XYZ file of C-alpha atoms in Angstrom:
647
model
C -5.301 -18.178 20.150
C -3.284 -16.864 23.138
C -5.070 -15.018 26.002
C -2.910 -11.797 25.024
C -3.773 -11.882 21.691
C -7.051 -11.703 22.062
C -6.991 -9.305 23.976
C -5.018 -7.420 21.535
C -7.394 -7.943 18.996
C -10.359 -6.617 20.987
C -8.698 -3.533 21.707
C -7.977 -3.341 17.804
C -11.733 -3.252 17.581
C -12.410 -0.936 19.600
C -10.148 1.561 18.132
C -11.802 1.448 14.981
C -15.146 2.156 16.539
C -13.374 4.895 16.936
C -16.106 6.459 19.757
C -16.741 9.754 20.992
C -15.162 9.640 24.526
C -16.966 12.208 25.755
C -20.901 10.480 25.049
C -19.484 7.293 26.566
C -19.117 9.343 29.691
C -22.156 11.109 29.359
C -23.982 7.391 28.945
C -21.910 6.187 32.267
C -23.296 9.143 33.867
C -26.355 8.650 33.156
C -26.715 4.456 33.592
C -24.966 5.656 37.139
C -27.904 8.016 37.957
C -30.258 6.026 37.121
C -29.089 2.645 38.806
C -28.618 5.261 41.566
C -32.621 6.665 41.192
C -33.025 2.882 41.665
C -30.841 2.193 44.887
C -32.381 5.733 45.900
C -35.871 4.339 45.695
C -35.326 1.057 47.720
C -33.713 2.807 50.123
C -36.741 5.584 50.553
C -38.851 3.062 50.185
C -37.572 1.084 53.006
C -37.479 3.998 55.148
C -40.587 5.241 54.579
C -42.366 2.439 55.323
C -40.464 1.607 58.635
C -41.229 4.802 59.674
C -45.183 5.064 59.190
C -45.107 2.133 60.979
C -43.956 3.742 63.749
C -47.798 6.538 63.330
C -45.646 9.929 62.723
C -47.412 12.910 61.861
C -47.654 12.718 58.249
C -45.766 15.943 57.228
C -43.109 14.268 58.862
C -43.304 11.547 55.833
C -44.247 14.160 52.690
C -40.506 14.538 52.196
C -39.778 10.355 51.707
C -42.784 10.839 49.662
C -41.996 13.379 47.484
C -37.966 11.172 47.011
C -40.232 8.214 46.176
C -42.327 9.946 43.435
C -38.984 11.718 42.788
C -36.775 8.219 42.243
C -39.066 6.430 40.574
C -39.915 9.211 37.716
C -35.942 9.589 37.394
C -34.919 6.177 36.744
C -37.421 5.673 33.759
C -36.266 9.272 32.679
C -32.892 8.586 32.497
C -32.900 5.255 31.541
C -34.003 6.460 28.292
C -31.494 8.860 28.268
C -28.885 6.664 28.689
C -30.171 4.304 25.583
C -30.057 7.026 23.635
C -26.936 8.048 24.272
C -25.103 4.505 24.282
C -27.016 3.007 21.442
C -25.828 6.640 19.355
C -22.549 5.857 20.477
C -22.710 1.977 18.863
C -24.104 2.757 16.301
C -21.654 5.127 15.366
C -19.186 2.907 16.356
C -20.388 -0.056 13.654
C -20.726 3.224 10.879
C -17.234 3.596 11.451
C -16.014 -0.089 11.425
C -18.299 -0.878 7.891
C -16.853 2.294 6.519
C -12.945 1.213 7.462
C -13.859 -2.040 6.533
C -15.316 -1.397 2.956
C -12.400 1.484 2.141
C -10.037 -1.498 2.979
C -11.420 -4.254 1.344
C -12.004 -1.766 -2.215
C -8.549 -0.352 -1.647
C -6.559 -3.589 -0.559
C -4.788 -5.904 -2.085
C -7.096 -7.452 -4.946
C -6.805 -11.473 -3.733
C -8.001 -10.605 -0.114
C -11.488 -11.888 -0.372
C -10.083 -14.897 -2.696
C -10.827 -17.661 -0.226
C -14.236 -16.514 1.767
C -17.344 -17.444 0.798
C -20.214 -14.935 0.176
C -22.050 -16.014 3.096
C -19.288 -15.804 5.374
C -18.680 -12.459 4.092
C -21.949 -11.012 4.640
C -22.200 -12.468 8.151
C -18.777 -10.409 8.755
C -19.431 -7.301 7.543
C -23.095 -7.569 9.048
C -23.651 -9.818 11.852
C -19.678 -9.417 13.079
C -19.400 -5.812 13.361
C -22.846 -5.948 14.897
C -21.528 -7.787 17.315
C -18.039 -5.474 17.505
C -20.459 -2.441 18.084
C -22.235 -4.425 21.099
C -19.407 -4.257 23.625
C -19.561 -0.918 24.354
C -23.333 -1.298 25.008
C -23.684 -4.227 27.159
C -19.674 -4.910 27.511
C -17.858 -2.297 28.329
C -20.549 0.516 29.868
C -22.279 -2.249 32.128
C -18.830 -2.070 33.932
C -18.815 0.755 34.041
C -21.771 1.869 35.124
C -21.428 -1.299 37.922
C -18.147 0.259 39.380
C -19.095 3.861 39.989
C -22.651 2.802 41.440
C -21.357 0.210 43.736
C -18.410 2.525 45.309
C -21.223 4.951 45.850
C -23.695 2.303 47.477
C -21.268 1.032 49.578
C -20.185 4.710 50.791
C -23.697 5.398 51.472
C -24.275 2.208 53.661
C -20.794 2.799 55.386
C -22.651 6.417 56.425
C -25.522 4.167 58.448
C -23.306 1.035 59.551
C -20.113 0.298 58.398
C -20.193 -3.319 58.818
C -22.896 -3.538 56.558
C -21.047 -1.556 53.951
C -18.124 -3.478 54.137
C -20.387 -7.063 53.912
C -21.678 -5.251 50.695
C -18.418 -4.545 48.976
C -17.274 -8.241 49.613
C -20.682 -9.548 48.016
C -20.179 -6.954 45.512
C -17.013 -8.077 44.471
C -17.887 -11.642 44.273
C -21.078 -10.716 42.279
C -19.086 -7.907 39.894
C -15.843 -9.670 39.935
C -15.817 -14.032 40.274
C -19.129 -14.238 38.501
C -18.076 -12.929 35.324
C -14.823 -14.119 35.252
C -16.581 -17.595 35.389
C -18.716 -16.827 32.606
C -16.194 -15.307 30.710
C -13.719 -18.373 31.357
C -16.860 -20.825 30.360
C -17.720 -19.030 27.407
C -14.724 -18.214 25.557
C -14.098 -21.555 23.853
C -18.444 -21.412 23.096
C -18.231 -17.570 21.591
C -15.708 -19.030 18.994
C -17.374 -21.995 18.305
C -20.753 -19.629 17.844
C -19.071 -17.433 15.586
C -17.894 -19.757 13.337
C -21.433 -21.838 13.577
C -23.387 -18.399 12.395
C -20.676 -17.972 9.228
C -21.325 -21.792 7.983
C -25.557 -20.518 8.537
C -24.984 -17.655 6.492
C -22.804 -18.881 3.828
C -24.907 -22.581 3.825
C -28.307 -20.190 3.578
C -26.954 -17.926 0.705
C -25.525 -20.698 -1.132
C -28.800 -22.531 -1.070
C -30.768 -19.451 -2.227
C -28.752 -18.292 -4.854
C -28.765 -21.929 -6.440
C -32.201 -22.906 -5.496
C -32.724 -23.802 -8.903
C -29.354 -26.075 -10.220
C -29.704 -27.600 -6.855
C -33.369 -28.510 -7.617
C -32.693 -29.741 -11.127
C -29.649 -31.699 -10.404
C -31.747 -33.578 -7.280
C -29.471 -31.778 -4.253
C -31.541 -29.553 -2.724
C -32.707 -32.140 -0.565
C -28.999 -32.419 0.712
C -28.135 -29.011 0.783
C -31.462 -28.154 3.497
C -29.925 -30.787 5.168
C -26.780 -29.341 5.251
C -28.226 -25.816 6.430
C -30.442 -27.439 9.182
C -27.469 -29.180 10.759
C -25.720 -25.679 10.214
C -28.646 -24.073 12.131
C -28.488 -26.562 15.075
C -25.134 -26.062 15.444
C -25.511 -22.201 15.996
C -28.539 -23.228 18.517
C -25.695 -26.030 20.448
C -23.480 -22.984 20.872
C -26.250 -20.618 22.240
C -27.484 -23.237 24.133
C -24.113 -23.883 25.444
C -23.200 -20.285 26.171
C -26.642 -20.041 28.190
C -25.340 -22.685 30.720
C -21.941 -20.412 32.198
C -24.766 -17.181 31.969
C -27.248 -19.340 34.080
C -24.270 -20.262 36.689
C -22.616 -16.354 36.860
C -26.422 -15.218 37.224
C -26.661 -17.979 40.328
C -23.757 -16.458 42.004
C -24.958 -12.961 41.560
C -27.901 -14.213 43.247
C -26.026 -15.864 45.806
C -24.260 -12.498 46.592
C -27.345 -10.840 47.194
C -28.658 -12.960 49.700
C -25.380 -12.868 51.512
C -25.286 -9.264 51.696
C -28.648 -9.395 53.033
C -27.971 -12.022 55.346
C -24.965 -9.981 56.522
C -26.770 -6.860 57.049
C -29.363 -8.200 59.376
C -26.354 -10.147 61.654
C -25.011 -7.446 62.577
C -27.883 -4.867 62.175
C -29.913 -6.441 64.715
C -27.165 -6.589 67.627
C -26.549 -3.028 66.455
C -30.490 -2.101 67.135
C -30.294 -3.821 70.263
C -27.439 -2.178 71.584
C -28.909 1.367 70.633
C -26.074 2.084 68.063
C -28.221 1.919 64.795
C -31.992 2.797 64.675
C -34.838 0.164 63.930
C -35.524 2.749 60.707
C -32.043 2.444 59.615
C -32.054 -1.159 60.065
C -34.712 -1.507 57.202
C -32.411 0.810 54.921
C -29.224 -1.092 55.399
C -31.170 -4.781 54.807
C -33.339 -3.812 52.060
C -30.925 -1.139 49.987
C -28.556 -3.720 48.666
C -31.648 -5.696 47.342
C -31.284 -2.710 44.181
C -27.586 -2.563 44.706
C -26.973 -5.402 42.902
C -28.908 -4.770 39.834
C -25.695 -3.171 37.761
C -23.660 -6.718 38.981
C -26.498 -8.757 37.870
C -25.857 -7.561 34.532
C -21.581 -8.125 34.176
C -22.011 -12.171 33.549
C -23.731 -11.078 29.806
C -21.434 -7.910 29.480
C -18.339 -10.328 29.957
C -19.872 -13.398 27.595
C -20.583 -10.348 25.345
C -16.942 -9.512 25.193
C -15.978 -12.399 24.226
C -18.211 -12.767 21.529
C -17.638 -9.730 20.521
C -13.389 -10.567 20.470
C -14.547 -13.308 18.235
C -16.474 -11.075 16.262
C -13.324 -8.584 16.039
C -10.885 -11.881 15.225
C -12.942 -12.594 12.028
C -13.368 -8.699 11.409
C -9.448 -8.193 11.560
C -8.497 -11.295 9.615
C -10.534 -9.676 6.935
C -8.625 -6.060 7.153
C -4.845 -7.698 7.559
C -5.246 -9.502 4.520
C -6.669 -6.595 2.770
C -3.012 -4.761 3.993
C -2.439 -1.518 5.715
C -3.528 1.509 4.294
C -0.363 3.161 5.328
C 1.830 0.302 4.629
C 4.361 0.429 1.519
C 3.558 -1.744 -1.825
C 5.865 -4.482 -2.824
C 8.012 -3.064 -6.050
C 7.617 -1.293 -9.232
C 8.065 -2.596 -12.825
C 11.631 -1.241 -12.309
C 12.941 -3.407 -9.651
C 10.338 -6.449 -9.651
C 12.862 -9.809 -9.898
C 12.724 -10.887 -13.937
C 11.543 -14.336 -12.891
C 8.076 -13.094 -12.859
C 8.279 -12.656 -16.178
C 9.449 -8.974 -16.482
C 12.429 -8.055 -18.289
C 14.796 -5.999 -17.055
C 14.623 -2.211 -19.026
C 11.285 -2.424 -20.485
C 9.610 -0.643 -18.131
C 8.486 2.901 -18.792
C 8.895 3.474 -15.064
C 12.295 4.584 -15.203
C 14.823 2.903 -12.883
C 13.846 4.014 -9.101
C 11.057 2.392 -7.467
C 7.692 3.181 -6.599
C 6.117 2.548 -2.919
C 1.896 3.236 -3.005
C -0.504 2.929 0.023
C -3.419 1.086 -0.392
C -5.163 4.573 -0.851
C -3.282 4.641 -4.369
C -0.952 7.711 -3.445
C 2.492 7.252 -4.215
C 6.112 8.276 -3.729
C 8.852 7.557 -5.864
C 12.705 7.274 -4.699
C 14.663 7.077 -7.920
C 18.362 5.915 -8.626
C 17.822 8.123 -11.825
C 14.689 10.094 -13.966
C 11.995 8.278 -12.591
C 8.507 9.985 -13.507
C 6.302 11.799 -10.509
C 4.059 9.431 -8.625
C 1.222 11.038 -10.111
C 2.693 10.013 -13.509
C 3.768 6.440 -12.386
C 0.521 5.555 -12.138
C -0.556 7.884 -15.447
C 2.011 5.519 -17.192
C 0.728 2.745 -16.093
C -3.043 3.316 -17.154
C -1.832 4.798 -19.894
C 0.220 1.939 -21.832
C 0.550 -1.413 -18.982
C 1.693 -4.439 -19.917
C 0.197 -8.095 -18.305
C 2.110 -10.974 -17.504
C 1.793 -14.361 -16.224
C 5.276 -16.342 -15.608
C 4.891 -19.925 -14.615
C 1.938 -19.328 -12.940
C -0.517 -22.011 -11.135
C -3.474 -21.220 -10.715
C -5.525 -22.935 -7.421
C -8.004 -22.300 -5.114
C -6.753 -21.477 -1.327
C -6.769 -25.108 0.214
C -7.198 -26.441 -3.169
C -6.074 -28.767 -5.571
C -3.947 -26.920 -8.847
C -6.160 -26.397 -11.689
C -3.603 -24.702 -14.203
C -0.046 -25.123 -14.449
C 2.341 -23.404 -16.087
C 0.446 -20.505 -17.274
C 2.483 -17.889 -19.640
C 0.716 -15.386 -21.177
C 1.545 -11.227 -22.351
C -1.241 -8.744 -22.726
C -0.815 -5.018 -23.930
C -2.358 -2.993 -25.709
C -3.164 -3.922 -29.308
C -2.424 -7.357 -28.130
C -5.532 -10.259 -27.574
C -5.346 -13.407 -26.230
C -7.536 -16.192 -26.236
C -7.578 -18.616 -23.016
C -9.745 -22.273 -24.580
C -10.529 -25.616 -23.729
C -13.490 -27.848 -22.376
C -15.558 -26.881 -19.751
C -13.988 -27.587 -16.252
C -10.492 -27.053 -17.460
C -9.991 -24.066 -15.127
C -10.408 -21.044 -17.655
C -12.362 -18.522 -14.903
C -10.061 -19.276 -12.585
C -7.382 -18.191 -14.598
C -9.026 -15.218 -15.489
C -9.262 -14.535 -11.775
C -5.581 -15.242 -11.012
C -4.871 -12.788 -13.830
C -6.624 -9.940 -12.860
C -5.264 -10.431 -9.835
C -8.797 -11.635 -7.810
C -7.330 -15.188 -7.014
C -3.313 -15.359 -5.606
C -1.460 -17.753 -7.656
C -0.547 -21.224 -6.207
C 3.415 -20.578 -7.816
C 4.742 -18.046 -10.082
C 3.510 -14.175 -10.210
C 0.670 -12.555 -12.426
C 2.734 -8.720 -12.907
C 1.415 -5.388 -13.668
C 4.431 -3.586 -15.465
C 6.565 -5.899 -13.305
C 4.551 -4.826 -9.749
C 3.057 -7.954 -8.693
C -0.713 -7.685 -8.674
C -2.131 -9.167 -6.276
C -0.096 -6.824 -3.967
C -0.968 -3.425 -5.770
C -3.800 -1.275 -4.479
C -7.044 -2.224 -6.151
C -7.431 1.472 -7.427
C -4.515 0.808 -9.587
C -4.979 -2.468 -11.059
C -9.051 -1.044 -12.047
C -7.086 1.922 -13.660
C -5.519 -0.543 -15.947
C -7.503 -3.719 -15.769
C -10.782 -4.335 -16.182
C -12.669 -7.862 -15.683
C -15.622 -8.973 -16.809
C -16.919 -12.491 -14.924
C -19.866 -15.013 -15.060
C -21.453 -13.741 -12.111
C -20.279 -9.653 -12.053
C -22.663 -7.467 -9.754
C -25.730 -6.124 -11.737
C -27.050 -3.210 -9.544
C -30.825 -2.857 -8.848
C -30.815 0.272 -10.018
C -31.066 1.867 -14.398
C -29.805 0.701 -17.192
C -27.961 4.082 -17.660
C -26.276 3.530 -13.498
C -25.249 0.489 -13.957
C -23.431 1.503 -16.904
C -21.532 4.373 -15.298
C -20.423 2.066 -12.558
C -17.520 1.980 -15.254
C -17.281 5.352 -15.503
C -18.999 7.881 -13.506
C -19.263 10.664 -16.071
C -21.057 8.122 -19.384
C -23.441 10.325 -21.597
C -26.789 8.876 -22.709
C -25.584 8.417 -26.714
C -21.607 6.988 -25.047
C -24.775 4.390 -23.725
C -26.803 3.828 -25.761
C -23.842 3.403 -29.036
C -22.017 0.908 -26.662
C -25.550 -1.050 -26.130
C -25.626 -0.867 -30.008
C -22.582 -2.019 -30.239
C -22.805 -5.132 -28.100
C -26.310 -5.974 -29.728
C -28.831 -4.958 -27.410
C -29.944 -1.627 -29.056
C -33.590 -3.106 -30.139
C -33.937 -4.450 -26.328
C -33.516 -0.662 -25.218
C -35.632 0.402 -27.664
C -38.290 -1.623 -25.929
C -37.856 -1.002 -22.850
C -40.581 1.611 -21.678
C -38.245 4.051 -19.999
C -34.835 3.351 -21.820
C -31.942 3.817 -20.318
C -33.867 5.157 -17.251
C -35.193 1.531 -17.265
C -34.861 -0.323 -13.805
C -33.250 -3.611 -14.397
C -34.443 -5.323 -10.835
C -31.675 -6.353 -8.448
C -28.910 -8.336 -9.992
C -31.018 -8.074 -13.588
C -33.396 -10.504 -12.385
C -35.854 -8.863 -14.985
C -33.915 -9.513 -18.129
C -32.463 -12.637 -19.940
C -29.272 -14.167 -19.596
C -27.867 -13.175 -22.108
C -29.256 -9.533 -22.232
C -27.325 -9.637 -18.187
C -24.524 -10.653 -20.046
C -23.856 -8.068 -22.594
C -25.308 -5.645 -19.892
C -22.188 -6.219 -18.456
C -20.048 -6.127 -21.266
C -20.952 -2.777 -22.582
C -20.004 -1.558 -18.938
C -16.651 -2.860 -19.651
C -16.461 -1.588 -22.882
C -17.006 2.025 -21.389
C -14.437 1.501 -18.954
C -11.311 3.365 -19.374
C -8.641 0.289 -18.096
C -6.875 -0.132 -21.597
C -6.904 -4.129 -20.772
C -9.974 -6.089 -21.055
C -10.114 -9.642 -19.375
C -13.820 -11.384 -20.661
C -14.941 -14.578 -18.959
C -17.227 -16.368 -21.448
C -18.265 -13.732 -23.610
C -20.640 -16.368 -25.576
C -21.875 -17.710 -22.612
C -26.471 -17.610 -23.185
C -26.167 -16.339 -26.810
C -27.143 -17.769 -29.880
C -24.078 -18.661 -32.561
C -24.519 -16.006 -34.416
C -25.216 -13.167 -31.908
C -21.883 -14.715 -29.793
C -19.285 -14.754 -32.439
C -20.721 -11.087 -33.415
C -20.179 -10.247 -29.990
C -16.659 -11.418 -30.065
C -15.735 -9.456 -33.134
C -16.526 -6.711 -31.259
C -14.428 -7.304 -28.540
C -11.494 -8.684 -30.683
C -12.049 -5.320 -32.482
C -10.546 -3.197 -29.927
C -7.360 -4.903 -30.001
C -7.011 -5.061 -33.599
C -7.653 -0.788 -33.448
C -4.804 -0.790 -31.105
C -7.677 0.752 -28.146
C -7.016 -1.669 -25.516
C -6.100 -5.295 -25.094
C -8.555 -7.949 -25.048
C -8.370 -11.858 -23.004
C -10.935 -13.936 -23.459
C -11.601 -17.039 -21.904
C -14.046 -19.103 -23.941
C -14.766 -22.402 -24.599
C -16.393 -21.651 -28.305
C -13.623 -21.355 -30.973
C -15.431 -20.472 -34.062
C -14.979 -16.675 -33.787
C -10.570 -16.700 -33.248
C -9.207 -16.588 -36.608
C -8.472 -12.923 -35.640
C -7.315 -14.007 -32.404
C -3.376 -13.005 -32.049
C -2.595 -15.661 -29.887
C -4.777 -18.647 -28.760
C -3.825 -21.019 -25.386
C -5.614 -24.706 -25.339
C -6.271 -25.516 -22.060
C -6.082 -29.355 -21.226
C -5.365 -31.854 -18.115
C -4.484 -28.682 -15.981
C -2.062 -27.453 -18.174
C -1.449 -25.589 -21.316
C -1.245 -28.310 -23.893
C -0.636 -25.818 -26.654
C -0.344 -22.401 -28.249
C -0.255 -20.586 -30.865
C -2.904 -18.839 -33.931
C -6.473 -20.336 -34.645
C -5.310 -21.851 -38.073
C -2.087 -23.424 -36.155
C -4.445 -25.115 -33.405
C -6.806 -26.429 -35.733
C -4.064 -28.167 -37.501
C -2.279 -29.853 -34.870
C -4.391 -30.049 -31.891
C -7.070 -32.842 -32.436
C -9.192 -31.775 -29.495
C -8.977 -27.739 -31.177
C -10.445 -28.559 -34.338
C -13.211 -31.673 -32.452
C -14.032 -28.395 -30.616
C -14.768 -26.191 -33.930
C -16.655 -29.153 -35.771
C -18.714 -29.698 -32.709
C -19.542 -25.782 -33.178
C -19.949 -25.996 -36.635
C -22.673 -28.573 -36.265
C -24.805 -27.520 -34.136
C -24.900 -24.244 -36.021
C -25.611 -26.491 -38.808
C -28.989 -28.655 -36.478
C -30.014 -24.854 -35.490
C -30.099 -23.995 -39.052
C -32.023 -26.828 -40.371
C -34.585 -27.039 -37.399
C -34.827 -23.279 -38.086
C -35.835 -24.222 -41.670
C -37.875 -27.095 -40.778
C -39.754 -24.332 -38.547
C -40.556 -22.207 -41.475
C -41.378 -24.706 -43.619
C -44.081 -26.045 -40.996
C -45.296 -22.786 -40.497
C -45.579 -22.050 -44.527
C -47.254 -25.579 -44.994
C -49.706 -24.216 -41.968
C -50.692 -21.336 -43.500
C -50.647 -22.626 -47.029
């Protein structure tokens, strides 16, 4: 990274702190008064107690005694003041940054967050704009604050000896100007290396706690602490690093001091002697810049601070650019998207103009001929879209392909089934199609727009996807289901929890649907979570349903039932249903069925077509078939036991 850029991309920052110009005055006002109260004091101080050496009448002192008592009650007094008012001013300042950053992020482009890790996440949108908010509190006001008091301190000396003032303003200058430029120089290459250290913590930490158990049972957990205690003393190398240019700016500072007071008394004494400066004054020009250095003493941390704080902002800004600009146009409509992505030319119900939309969702809509309002571009789109994949790969960022090839249609009366054996790459699929995961090659299309490029509020309106590990709030039963819609009645509830098999688990549950479910339904089963979630998408209005492992901690019998729900709202014509499975027992119904198989689709086609000529199909559906068969006999064996028992 360039030295302008950086700078650049601090100064993005601080724009979306977005502070209130007039309180950062009022805090460098304040932090100058009450340095000042402090360089006010010494000074008294000094002269005060040269004088009553000197056996004055004491009301000659009462008024050095009263500035003492005076100076010293001020600086405490607005010291707090001035916390107040800069810490309201961060703090702000961060409200402001999460806010922009969240609005982005849930109004971006869907495949921004594709490639960072959950840890890494959290440490940006907590620890990073933390650190973002910072630099006006010990960055950018300790300048401040430094520059106004030290033109005033060296005015005021100038008033009793200018030689002295002028020896201040050079030690000044090498205290407020060389030694943070050497800590900033030392420190910039350390503030990265930091930043990126506390993101592998954070990620390494989550990781480890949210798979505490799998790590335990498959014998890695050993490995993984490992892993986060070399993750930790990284982080501690890099703040033990960054302490070494703070310890050498801090040496300078302390250097400058002791000039200035060295300087002061070379030519303050000649000055005595020659009866042009009085022995009283003499004490207040050697002992004042002793407190005139306290606001340089702290620019060494303000200017390591910006710079961690730039890194901070780098990692901050990466996040919002690949969300996209709010204000920025989208890519093309269904109209004028290239056919190679799989749309064809005139089947669009959005006319023949195109549509630009901001990443807030509104729209415009230039049009070579009737296209609809934007209003009713996107109305047309929710109402009736139409999915496609077109030679699509699907891949992690930095990753190896894990589907190739990938064609599929979804609309509305339309399902899909997406099958094969476990690692085959079925979720991420599912995420490349609902636009969560950017394709490696080819383009995943909504009504010919490509997806991963549309604002997030439109692809929800039309697009709904259920996952393995969707958010379960800590919060009712009844909540979490309106996350899907805001306005769900109690019965719309408690019939879709019917519907999805889990109306005898509300019935027990001792407040219903005013039931807390714990954070992330730690409090119920697996498989309760699961159909938690899909009755939420159930009640969503997107017309397209995309289901990752709908069977996934159910019983046979309870999954395939589960399915046939689902599958029924395509064959109703109410939406259109993919599911990505690996159980194939419950797809006879299934319109279309994709076998997924050495990282590409093998074959297509209906259920009764796969199981006749695709070997590993129908090995999948005896395999099923079987151990439906075991659970059925054990079950018998069971009853028979228990008969015997009480025979």
């Amino acid at each position: 990274m360039s030295a302008r850029e950086p700078r650049g991309t601090l100064r993005r920052a601080v724009r979306l702190l977005d502070v209130d110009l007039r309180r950062v005055a009022l805090a460098t006002l304040l932090g100058t008064l009450a340095l000042g109260c402090a360089v006010a004091l010494a000074a008294a101080s000094a002269w005060l107690i040269a004088r009553a050496s000197q056996m004055p009448p004491v009301l000659q002192l009462s008024v050095a005694t009263v500035a003492v008592r005076a100076f010293g009650i001020g600086r405490g007094v607005l010291r707090y003041l001035e916390r107040l008012v800069s810490h309201d001013v961060a703090l702000r300042g961060m409200t402001n940054v999460r806010t922009t950053l969240y609005e982005r992020l849930a109004a971006g482009r869907t495949a921004a967050l594709a490639g960072v890790r959950r840890g890494d996440l959290l440490a940006r949108v907590g620890a990073d704009v933390d650190t973002v908010g910072d630099v006006v509190v010990r960055g950018l006001l300790p300048a401040a604050v430094a520059v106004c008091l030290g033109v005033g301190t060296v005015v005021a000396m100038c008033a009793f000896w200018v030689p002295a003032g002028l020896a201040l303003a050079g030690c000044l200058l090498l205290a407020g100007v060389v030694a943070p430029a050497l800590a900033a120089r030392a420190s910039r290459t350390t503030e990265r290396r930091a930043a990126d250290a506390r993101a592998d913590l954070s990620a390494t930490a989550l990781g480890l706690l949210d798979d505490a158990g799998p790590l335990a049972v498959a014998g890695r957990a050993s490995a993984e602490r490992a892993t986060l205690t070399a993750a930790h003393a990284r982080v501690t190398a890099a703040a033990d690093a960054g302490a070494r240019p703070a310890a050498a700016a801090a040496a300078v500072g302390q250097l400058a001091v002791g000039l200035a007071v060295l300087a002061a008394l070379v030519t303050g004494v000649p000055a005595v002697g020659a009866g042009l400066l009085a022995p009283v004054e003499l004490a207040v020009v050697v002992l004042t810049p002793l407190a005139a250095f306290e606001a340089t003493s702290l620019l060494p941390a303000a200017a390591i601070q910006v710079q961690r704080s730039r890194a901070a902002a780098a990692r901050i800004l990466a996040l919002l650019d690949d969300a996209g600009d709010p204000a920025g146009p989208q890519k093309q409509s269904a109209a004028t998207a290239p056919t190679a992505a799989g749309a064809a030319p005139g089947t669009s119900s959005r006319g023949t103009g195109h549509a630009t939309a901001d990443l807030r969702g509104d729209a415009t809509v230039s049009s070579t001929a009737d296209a609809p309002p934007a209003a009713d571009v996107r109305d047309a789109a929710a109402a009736d879209p139409v999915l496609r994949a077109g030679g699509v790969t699907c891949a992690w960022p930095g990753g190896p392909d894990v589907v190739r090839g990938l064609d599929v249609t979804l609309r509305r009366g339309r399902s899909v089934a997406v099958v094969g054996p476990s690692g085959t790459g079925k979720t991420t699929t599912l995420l490349s199609l609902a636009g969560l995961l950017p394709p490696a090659a080819g383009a995943v299309t909504l009504d010919g727009a490509d997806v991963g490029g549309l604002a997030r509020a439109d692809v929800a309106a039309a697009v709904v996807a259920v996952t393995e590990d969707a958010h379960v709030f800590g919060t009712t039963v009844l909540e979490n289901l309106r996350v899907a819609r805001g306005d769900v009645t109690p019965d719309e509830a408690r019939a879709t929890l019917d519907r999805v098999g889990l109306g005898p688990w509300l019935a027990s549950l001792p407040e219903g649907l005013d039931t807390l479910v714990g954070p992330d339904a730690r409090t119920v089963s697996g498989g309760e979570r699961r159909r938690l979630l899909l009755a939420r998408a159930l009640l969503a209005p997107a017309p397209l349903v995309l289901v990752d492992e709908p069977a996934e901690h159910l019983d046979a019998a309870t999954a395939d039932r589960l399915v046939g729900t689902l599958l029924d709202e395509a064959r109703t014509g109410r939406r259109g249903v993919l599911l990505v499975t690996h159980r194939v027992s419950a797809l006879a119904d299934v319109d279309e069925v994709l076998w997924l198989e050495d990282g590409a689709v093998a074959a297509r086609g209906s259920h009764d077509d796969l199981l006749a000529r695709v070997p590993g199909y129908r090995v999948a559906l005896d395999s099923e078939q079987g151990d439906a068969g075991e659970g059925e006999g054990a079950r018998s064996r069971v009853g028979q036991v228990g008969g015997a028992t009480h025979g």
